[in-house]
Every structure is written in structure tokens, then in C-alpha cells.
Coordinates of C-alpha atoms in Angstrom, one line a residue:
Chain A
M188 CA 20.2 -46.9 8.0
D189 CA 17.2 -45.4 9.8
E190 CA 17.5 -44.1 13.3
Q191 CA 15.0 -46.5 14.8
L192 CA 16.8 -49.6 13.6
K193 CA 20.0 -48.2 14.8
S194 CA 18.8 -47.5 18.4
E195 CA 17.2 -51.0 18.4
L196 CA 20.5 -52.6 17.4
R197 CA 22.3 -50.5 20.1
R198 CA 19.9 -51.9 22.8
Q199 CA 20.9 -55.3 21.6
G200 CA 24.6 -54.5 22.1
V201 CA 25.4 -53.9 18.3
V202 CA 26.8 -50.5 17.4
A203 CA 26.1 -49.5 13.9
T204 CA 27.6 -46.3 12.6
S205 CA 28.9 -44.6 9.5
L206 CA 32.4 -43.4 8.7
Q207 CA 31.1 -39.8 8.7
E208 CA 29.5 -40.1 12.1
L209 CA 32.7 -41.7 13.5
Y210 CA 34.9 -39.1 12.0
N211 CA 32.8 -36.2 13.2
W212 CA 32.5 -37.7 16.7
G213 CA 36.2 -38.0 17.0
R214 CA 36.8 -34.4 15.9
R215 CA 34.1 -32.9 18.0
S216 CA 35.1 -34.8 21.2
S217 CA 38.7 -33.6 21.3
L218 CA 38.7 -29.9 20.3
W219 CA 42.0 -28.7 21.6
P220 CA 42.1 -24.9 22.0
L221 CA 45.1 -22.8 21.4
N222 CA 46.4 -21.4 24.7
F223 CA 46.2 -17.7 24.2
G224 CA 44.1 -14.8 25.4
L225 CA 44.1 -11.1 24.7
A226 CA 42.2 -9.3 27.4
C227 CA 39.7 -9.7 30.2
C228 CA 37.7 -12.3 28.2
A229 CA 40.7 -14.7 28.6
I230 CA 40.1 -14.6 32.4
E231 CA 36.6 -16.0 31.8
M232 CA 38.1 -18.5 29.4
I233 CA 40.5 -19.6 32.1
A234 CA 37.6 -19.8 34.6
A235 CA 35.7 -22.0 32.1
T236 CA 38.6 -24.5 32.2
M237 CA 38.9 -24.7 35.9
A238 CA 37.1 -26.9 38.4
R239 CA 33.9 -24.9 38.7
Y240 CA 32.9 -24.9 35.0
D241 CA 35.2 -27.7 33.9
L242 CA 35.5 -27.5 30.2
A243 CA 37.2 -31.0 30.3
R244 CA 33.7 -32.5 30.4
F245 CA 33.4 -31.6 26.7
G246 CA 36.8 -32.9 25.6
A247 CA 38.4 -29.4 25.3
E248 CA 40.6 -29.2 28.4
V249 CA 43.9 -29.6 26.7
F250 CA 45.0 -26.1 25.9
R251 CA 48.0 -26.3 23.6
P252 CA 50.8 -23.8 23.7
S253 CA 51.7 -24.4 20.1
P254 CA 49.5 -23.6 17.1
R255 CA 50.7 -26.9 15.5
Q256 CA 48.8 -29.0 18.0
A257 CA 45.6 -26.9 18.3
D258 CA 42.3 -27.4 16.6
L259 CA 40.4 -24.3 17.9
M260 CA 41.3 -20.7 18.3
I261 CA 39.4 -18.8 21.0
V262 CA 39.9 -15.1 20.2
A263 CA 39.3 -13.9 23.7
G264 CA 39.5 -10.2 24.0
T265 CA 40.3 -7.0 22.3
V266 CA 42.3 -7.4 19.1
T267 CA 44.5 -4.3 18.7
K268 CA 45.7 -3.4 15.2
K269 CA 49.2 -4.0 16.5
M270 CA 48.2 -7.6 17.5
A271 CA 46.1 -8.5 14.5
P272 CA 48.9 -9.7 12.2
Q273 CA 50.1 -12.0 15.0
V274 CA 46.6 -13.5 15.5
V275 CA 46.3 -14.2 11.8
R276 CA 49.7 -15.7 11.6
L277 CA 48.9 -18.1 14.5
Y278 CA 45.7 -19.0 12.8
N279 CA 47.6 -19.8 9.5
Q280 CA 50.0 -21.9 11.5
M281 CA 47.2 -24.2 12.9
P282 CA 46.7 -27.4 10.9
E283 CA 43.4 -28.1 9.3
P284 CA 40.7 -28.8 10.4
K285 CA 40.6 -25.6 12.5
Y286 CA 37.9 -23.6 14.1
V287 CA 37.5 -20.1 15.6
I288 CA 35.4 -18.8 18.4
S289 CA 35.1 -15.1 18.5
M290 CA 34.6 -14.4 22.2
G291 CA 33.3 -11.1 23.5
A292 CA 32.2 -7.8 22.1
C293 CA 35.7 -6.7 21.2
A294 CA 36.6 -9.7 19.2
I295 CA 33.3 -9.6 17.4
S296 CA 33.3 -5.8 16.5
G297 CA 35.8 -3.9 18.5
G298 CA 33.1 -3.5 21.2
P299 CA 33.4 -0.4 23.4
F300 CA 36.7 0.4 21.8
K301 CA 35.3 0.3 18.3
Q302 CA 36.1 3.9 17.4
G303 CA 39.5 3.7 19.1
Y304 CA 42.6 4.4 17.1
N305 CA 44.3 1.1 17.6
V306 CA 41.4 -1.4 17.8
L307 CA 40.4 -3.8 15.0
K308 CA 36.7 -3.7 14.3
G309 CA 36.3 -7.5 14.6
I310 CA 38.7 -10.4 13.9
D311 CA 36.2 -11.7 11.3
R312 CA 37.7 -9.2 8.9
Y313 CA 40.8 -11.4 8.6
I314 CA 39.9 -15.0 9.5
P315 CA 36.7 -17.0 9.2
V316 CA 34.8 -17.2 12.5
D317 CA 32.6 -20.2 13.4
V318 CA 30.9 -19.2 16.6
Y319 CA 30.4 -15.6 18.0
I320 CA 29.7 -15.2 21.7
P321 CA 28.4 -11.7 22.7
G322 CA 29.1 -10.3 26.1
C323 CA 31.5 -8.1 27.9
P324 CA 32.9 -10.4 29.0
P325 CA 30.8 -13.5 28.3
R326 CA 30.3 -15.8 31.3
P327 CA 31.9 -19.2 31.3
E328 CA 28.5 -20.7 30.6
A329 CA 28.4 -18.7 27.4
L330 CA 31.7 -20.2 26.3
I331 CA 30.5 -23.7 27.1
D332 CA 27.4 -22.9 25.0
A333 CA 29.7 -21.9 22.2
F334 CA 31.6 -25.1 22.5
L335 CA 28.3 -27.2 22.4
M336 CA 27.3 -25.1 19.3
L337 CA 30.6 -25.8 17.6
Q338 CA 30.3 -29.5 18.4
K339 CA 26.8 -29.5 16.9
K340 CA 28.2 -27.7 13.8
I341 CA 31.0 -30.4 13.4
D342 CA 28.5 -33.2 13.9
E343 CA 26.4 -32.0 11.0
Q344 CA 29.3 -31.7 8.5
Y345 CA 29.3 -33.9 5.4
L346 CA 32.5 -35.6 4.3
T347 CA 31.6 -35.4 0.7
G348 CA 29.6 -33.2 -1.6
P349 CA 29.5 -29.5 -2.4
N350 CA 28.8 -28.6 1.3
R351 CA 31.8 -30.4 2.7
P352 CA 34.0 -28.4 5.1
R353 CA 36.9 -26.4 4.0
H354 CA 39.6 -28.8 5.1
L355 CA 38.2 -31.5 2.8
N356 CA 38.0 -29.1 -0.2
A357 CA 41.4 -28.5 -1.8
D358 CA 40.1 -25.6 -3.7
L359 CA 39.4 -23.5 -0.6
P360 CA 42.2 -21.7 1.2
S361 CA 43.5 -22.7 4.6
E362 CA 45.8 -19.7 5.0
F363 CA 44.7 -16.1 5.0
V364 CA 46.4 -12.7 4.2
V365 CA 48.5 -11.5 7.2
P366 CA 47.9 -7.7 7.3
E367 CA 50.9 -5.5 7.3
F368 CA 51.7 -2.3 9.2
S369 CA 51.7 0.9 7.2
A370 CA 51.8 4.6 7.9
H371 CA 48.2 5.0 8.9
D372 CA 46.5 1.7 9.2
L373 CA 46.8 -2.0 8.5
V374 CA 47.1 -3.0 4.8
P375 CA 44.8 -4.5 3.7
T376 CA 42.1 -3.2 6.2
Q377 CA 40.1 -6.4 5.6
N378 CA 40.2 -9.7 3.7
S379 CA 37.4 -9.5 1.1
E380 CA 37.5 -13.2 0.7
V381 CA 36.5 -13.7 4.3
W382 CA 34.4 -10.6 5.1
K383 CA 32.1 -8.3 3.3
A384 CA 30.4 -5.4 5.0
P385 CA 26.8 -6.4 5.7
L386 CA 24.4 -3.9 4.1
V387 CA 23.0 -1.5 6.6
N388 CA 20.6 1.2 5.6
I389 CA 22.1 4.1 7.6
S390 CA 20.1 6.7 5.6
I391 CA 17.2 6.4 8.1
A392 CA 19.5 6.3 11.3
G393 CA 19.3 9.4 13.4
K394 CA 15.8 10.3 12.2
N395 CA 12.5 10.0 14.0
E396 CA 9.5 8.1 12.6
S397 CA 8.2 10.9 10.4
G398 CA 11.5 10.8 8.6
R399 CA 12.7 14.1 9.9
N400 CA 15.7 15.1 11.9
Chain B
M5 CA 52.5 22.9 50.4
N6 CA 52.6 26.5 49.1
L7 CA 53.3 26.8 45.4
E8 CA 54.4 30.5 45.8
E9 CA 57.0 29.4 48.3
I10 CA 58.4 26.6 46.1
K11 CA 58.5 29.0 43.1
S12 CA 60.6 31.7 45.0
E13 CA 62.7 28.9 46.4
I14 CA 63.6 27.5 43.0
E15 CA 64.2 30.9 41.6
A16 CA 66.7 31.6 44.3
N17 CA 68.5 28.3 43.7
V18 CA 68.3 27.8 40.0
P19 CA 69.6 31.0 38.4
G20 CA 68.0 32.2 35.1
C21 CA 64.9 29.9 35.3
R22 CA 61.5 31.2 34.2
L23 CA 58.7 29.9 36.2
E24 CA 55.0 30.7 36.1
I25 CA 52.1 29.5 38.2
I26 CA 49.2 28.3 36.2
P27 CA 46.1 28.7 38.4
N28 CA 43.4 26.1 38.4
G29 CA 40.0 27.6 38.8
S30 CA 38.2 24.4 39.9
P31 CA 37.2 23.7 43.5
S32 CA 40.3 21.3 43.8
G33 CA 42.5 24.4 43.3
Q34 CA 45.4 22.3 42.2
H35 CA 47.6 24.9 40.7
S36 CA 50.6 24.0 38.6
L37 CA 54.0 25.3 37.9
L38 CA 55.1 26.0 34.3
I39 CA 58.8 25.6 33.9
D40 CA 60.8 26.5 30.8
A41 CA 62.3 23.7 28.8
D42 CA 65.9 25.1 29.1
H43 CA 66.0 24.9 32.8
A44 CA 63.5 22.1 33.3
F45 CA 66.2 19.5 34.1
A46 CA 68.0 21.8 36.6
V47 CA 64.7 22.7 38.3
S48 CA 63.6 19.1 38.5
S49 CA 67.0 18.0 39.9
Y50 CA 66.6 20.7 42.5
L51 CA 63.2 19.5 43.5
R52 CA 64.3 15.9 43.8
D53 CA 67.5 16.6 45.6
A54 CA 66.9 19.5 47.9
T55 CA 66.8 18.3 51.5
N56 CA 63.7 20.3 52.4
R57 CA 61.7 19.0 49.3
Q58 CA 62.8 15.6 48.3
F59 CA 60.3 15.0 45.5
D60 CA 61.4 11.3 45.2
Y61 CA 58.4 9.9 43.4
C62 CA 56.9 10.8 40.0
S63 CA 53.5 9.3 39.9
N64 CA 52.2 10.3 36.5
V65 CA 53.3 11.9 33.3
T66 CA 50.8 12.9 30.7
G67 CA 50.5 15.0 27.5
I68 CA 48.1 17.7 26.4
D69 CA 47.5 19.1 23.0
W70 CA 46.7 22.8 22.7
P71 CA 45.8 23.6 19.1
I72 CA 45.7 27.3 18.1
K73 CA 42.5 28.8 19.3
E74 CA 41.2 32.3 18.5
I75 CA 39.5 34.1 21.2
S76 CA 37.5 37.3 20.4
T77 CA 36.7 39.6 23.3
K78 CA 34.6 42.8 23.2
V79 CA 36.4 45.9 24.4
K80 CA 34.6 49.2 24.9
T81 CA 36.5 52.1 23.5
K82 CA 35.7 55.7 22.7
K83 CA 35.8 56.8 19.1
I84 CA 35.0 60.0 17.3
V85 CA 32.2 59.3 14.8
D86 CA 30.9 62.2 12.8
G87 CA 32.6 64.7 15.1
M88 CA 30.8 63.2 18.2
E89 CA 32.5 61.0 20.8
K90 CA 30.7 57.7 21.1
D91 CA 31.2 54.5 23.0
V92 CA 31.9 51.7 20.5
D93 CA 32.4 47.9 21.0
E94 CA 35.5 46.8 19.4
V95 CA 36.3 43.1 18.9
V96 CA 39.9 42.2 19.8
K97 CA 41.1 38.8 18.6
T98 CA 43.8 37.0 20.5
Q99 CA 45.4 33.6 19.9
T100 CA 46.1 31.0 22.5
G101 CA 47.5 27.6 22.3
G102 CA 49.6 26.2 19.5
Y103 CA 51.9 24.1 21.6
L104 CA 52.1 20.6 23.2
E105 CA 52.4 20.2 26.9
A106 CA 53.9 17.5 29.2
V107 CA 52.6 17.4 32.7
Y108 CA 54.4 15.7 35.6
H109 CA 52.9 14.8 39.0
L110 CA 55.5 14.7 41.7
F111 CA 55.2 13.4 45.3
S112 CA 57.6 13.4 48.2
V113 CA 57.2 10.2 50.2
E114 CA 59.9 11.5 52.6
Q115 CA 58.3 14.8 53.4
R116 CA 54.7 13.5 52.9
Q117 CA 54.0 16.3 50.3
G118 CA 52.4 16.4 47.0
P119 CA 51.2 16.4 44.4
L120 CA 53.3 19.0 42.8
V121 CA 52.2 19.6 39.2
L122 CA 55.0 20.5 36.7
R123 CA 54.2 21.6 33.2
M124 CA 56.6 22.0 30.2
R125 CA 55.6 23.4 26.9
T126 CA 57.0 22.9 23.4
E127 CA 57.5 25.9 21.1
D128 CA 54.9 24.8 18.5
R129 CA 53.1 21.6 17.4
T130 CA 55.0 20.7 14.4
E131 CA 58.7 21.4 14.2
R132 CA 60.1 22.5 17.5
V133 CA 58.5 19.7 19.7
H134 CA 61.7 18.9 21.8
L135 CA 61.6 18.8 25.6
P136 CA 64.2 17.5 28.0
S137 CA 63.5 14.1 29.3
L138 CA 63.2 13.7 33.1
T139 CA 63.7 9.9 33.0
P140 CA 67.3 10.3 34.3
L141 CA 65.7 11.8 37.5
W142 CA 62.6 9.5 37.8
R143 CA 62.8 6.1 36.2
S144 CA 58.9 5.9 36.4
A145 CA 58.7 8.5 33.7
E146 CA 60.4 6.2 31.1
Y147 CA 57.3 4.4 29.7
Q148 CA 55.0 7.4 30.2
E149 CA 57.4 9.6 28.2
R150 CA 57.4 7.0 25.5
E151 CA 53.6 7.0 25.5
I152 CA 53.6 10.8 25.1
F153 CA 56.1 10.5 22.3
D154 CA 53.9 7.9 20.6
L155 CA 50.5 9.6 21.0
F156 CA 51.3 13.3 21.0
G157 CA 54.6 13.6 19.2
I158 CA 56.8 15.3 21.8
V159 CA 60.4 14.3 21.4
F160 CA 62.2 13.9 24.8
D161 CA 65.9 14.7 24.5
G162 CA 68.0 12.5 26.8
H163 CA 65.5 9.7 27.0
P164 CA 67.3 6.3 27.1
D165 CA 65.0 4.4 24.8
L166 CA 62.6 6.6 22.9
R167 CA 60.5 4.3 20.7
R168 CA 56.8 4.1 20.1
L169 CA 55.0 2.3 22.9
L170 CA 51.4 1.5 21.7
M171 CA 51.5 2.0 18.0
W172 CA 53.8 0.2 15.6
E173 CA 57.1 1.3 14.2
G174 CA 56.4 3.1 10.9
F175 CA 53.1 4.5 12.1
E176 CA 53.1 8.2 11.2
D177 CA 50.3 9.9 13.1
H178 CA 49.9 10.9 16.7
P179 CA 46.4 9.6 17.7
M180 CA 45.8 11.7 20.8
R181 CA 46.3 15.1 19.0
R182 CA 43.1 17.0 18.5
D183 CA 43.5 17.1 14.7
Y184 CA 44.1 13.4 14.3
V185 CA 41.8 11.9 11.7
D186 CA 41.4 8.1 12.0
P187 CA 41.3 5.9 8.9
D188 CA 38.0 5.7 7.0
D189 CA 36.9 2.3 8.0
Y190 CA 33.2 3.0 8.6
E191 CA 31.9 0.5 6.1
Y192 CA 29.8 -1.4 8.7
E193 CA 28.2 0.7 11.5
P194 CA 24.9 -1.2 12.5
T195 CA 24.1 1.3 15.3
A196 CA 25.6 4.5 14.0
H197 CA 24.7 7.8 15.7
D198 CA 26.2 11.3 16.1
E199 CA 29.8 11.6 14.9
V200 CA 29.9 7.9 13.8
L201 CA 26.7 8.4 11.8
K202 CA 28.3 11.3 9.9
R203 CA 31.4 9.4 9.2
A204 CA 29.4 6.4 8.1
Q205 CA 27.3 8.5 5.7
A206 CA 30.4 10.1 4.3
H207 CA 31.9 6.7 3.7
Q208 CA 28.8 5.5 2.0
A209 CA 28.7 8.7 -0.2
A210 CA 32.3 8.1 -1.1
E211 CA 31.6 4.5 -2.0
G212 CA 28.7 5.4 -4.3
G213 CA 25.8 5.0 -1.9
L214 CA 23.3 2.3 -1.5

């Protein structure tokens, strides 16, 4: 049905929709986040839910204390290597469909603590991330923007076909490897199904334009 | 608060203890008192309980790693060369370090004194790394001694609950030691420079390069 006819019908008091639209509308309008925070970003996340920024306007005010009732994990803060297995385990315990927002520099890459001895270089090494928000910490407006972005992403999902989301495709995994503690580092150090190191040409780094040190 | 006075006072009251004042050359001039591990507990008990001292508050405990460092100094000596006496520069090599250190900052709320800086040294950095715990005297030292145990590897004898604090059980290294080498996870360094750039290049070379 073309958009013009649809909006014409709506003006006449007739709502025409598709199952896909209805389904996506329902999911995007009630994204319940998991009630957990790891560092200072969590304070901004809390601020985003309170009266001034009021995340409830977007249907995401119900922070659930149990992963079984949550749709969205906001990784808000520094993920230490000691905490990483618990974060992945919580993600595994969430029912599909589930989404992840990686909030702040630390959750994206390790941030200012990237070269630290106990900081994971980004949660996307273990679980798939839908929206990244840069910032240290990001303001509540940035988190709201991430919500809107995620809602847009959900709105555009197809229920059938090869591009259908993970929870509608039985072949794709919904649980991911929980890293284990070992003598020097986590094992495995990354989940290669989820994350591959982007190619960076570092051979030119540290040199000036003429190609000399 | 005169450190010399405190030193002679402790020496008079704790027989057999060996104390040394470690001078601090910076403008703050915060000199510290090195106490030997055998008498550390007795010395600390005295400092806490003596009526004229009453160091009742331990504000900070931290660790320092001193790896073995060779210092070469030039010394002018006279030598007979070809039957002639000549001034010759001779290089004398001395070693310092080779131990771990725990540093305690003490205050007296009662006497309005402090900080008094105490130091304890282990015998070496690998085997004999035991020091007496001062947690029975100051409860505030409990977590901080655990942290030193975790990050530097000093074992505090007499600590009520000596477990790793920041790293997990089963972790073998001590990350705050100078010779700690972190795991080679430099596969993605988009803005590498200096030390990180070297590590990233080494990682790439080991992987086979681009």
C-alpha cells in the first residue's frame, strides 16, 4: 500500500497497517532497559530517566532488575576484565529480541583506561552492539539520541527474508561465549564471531608527511 | 614533629629495633622512617599506644617497586702508569634497589600531628617478600594491604583476610611491578603513538603484517 493512500485513509479515520509495522511499533515503543550501571556513565543514564530528561517519553522508563524481563542492555561505564564475564552472562540471560547500547568511551574501547591492566578494550569484543555513544560521559541527550536511533533501527527491520533480525533467524546464535579467568588474561580475549579487529594501517603512524620519522 | 626525636624515642622504648631516616630532597621535605620488618609491629604498636604520640589514624598505605638498578659513578684515583703517578678516572658500579616497599602514612588526631611516614622493605622481589601486617593495629590498612598484595605481591603475615582485591583469583602477575608485561592485545589501535605504537607494530609483525 503506498504511503499517500495510507495517510489519506488515516485522515478519514481508517488505520491501515501491516503486521511488520505493528510488530516493530510494539517493540520499539516499550524498550525496557536492564537496571545496571558500571561507572560514571551510569549516573548520566540515571539522569536521563529522571524528570529533567524523562526517558519515559520514549517508552523506556521501566528499568528491570532482572535480565529475564529486559529488552535492552545499556553498558554504561568501564568494563573491567573482572566484570566482563558477568556482563556477557547477563546478556545471555536476556530473552530475544535484545539490544545493546554501548555508552561512553570506556564501553566502546576502554577509553582513557585502554592501556590499563584490568580494562576490557570494548564490550563489542564479546557481545554484538547496536548503538555506540561516544563521550566521557555522554550527556543524557546523547543517550536519548541513541534510543531514537535504536528505535529507528527496529522500525526498519524486516520480519522475513535474508536481512531479518537475529531473533527471527534460528541459525544465528543468541548466546555468546562467556570469557573465563586465566593466569594472565581472559580466555578467549575476544569472540571472533562477534568482533574482528578493523584494519588499521599503523605503518604510517608516527611519521610525518614525507614519510620519515 | 621532629623525626629525629621520634627515632631516638622509639629506639629507647623498643630494644633491638633498627631505624633509619630516609631523607626527602623535595621542597616538602617529608622525610620518612625506615623500620625493619622484625620489629615493625612493636614499633608501630609503640607509636599508636604511647601517650605522647597516639598515632591513632592510618590514612594511607601504598607499595613501591624498586627493581635492581646499577649506578656507575666516576671516582678520581691516583695510579702509577709507566712509572709516573697520574690522576685516573675510575668507574665504580654500585647496585641499588631489588626490593619491594610498603609505605604507611600515620596521623594523630588526638595530638594533631602527622603525617608520619613509615617504610618497610622486603628482602628481595621474588622469594622473601613477607612483611608483618599492621592491620591488627589500624583496621584502615586492611583493604590497602590487600591491594598491595594484589598489585605488588608483598605477603602480609598476620593479615586477617589476605586475598586479591582488584584482580581475580588465579591471576598470577602483579600489575604494578615495573617489570609487568601486559597481555599482547594490541590488534586494534586506531590512534597509536609512542609505546602503544611500538606494541601495535610488534603485534602486527607477529601476526604476519598487513
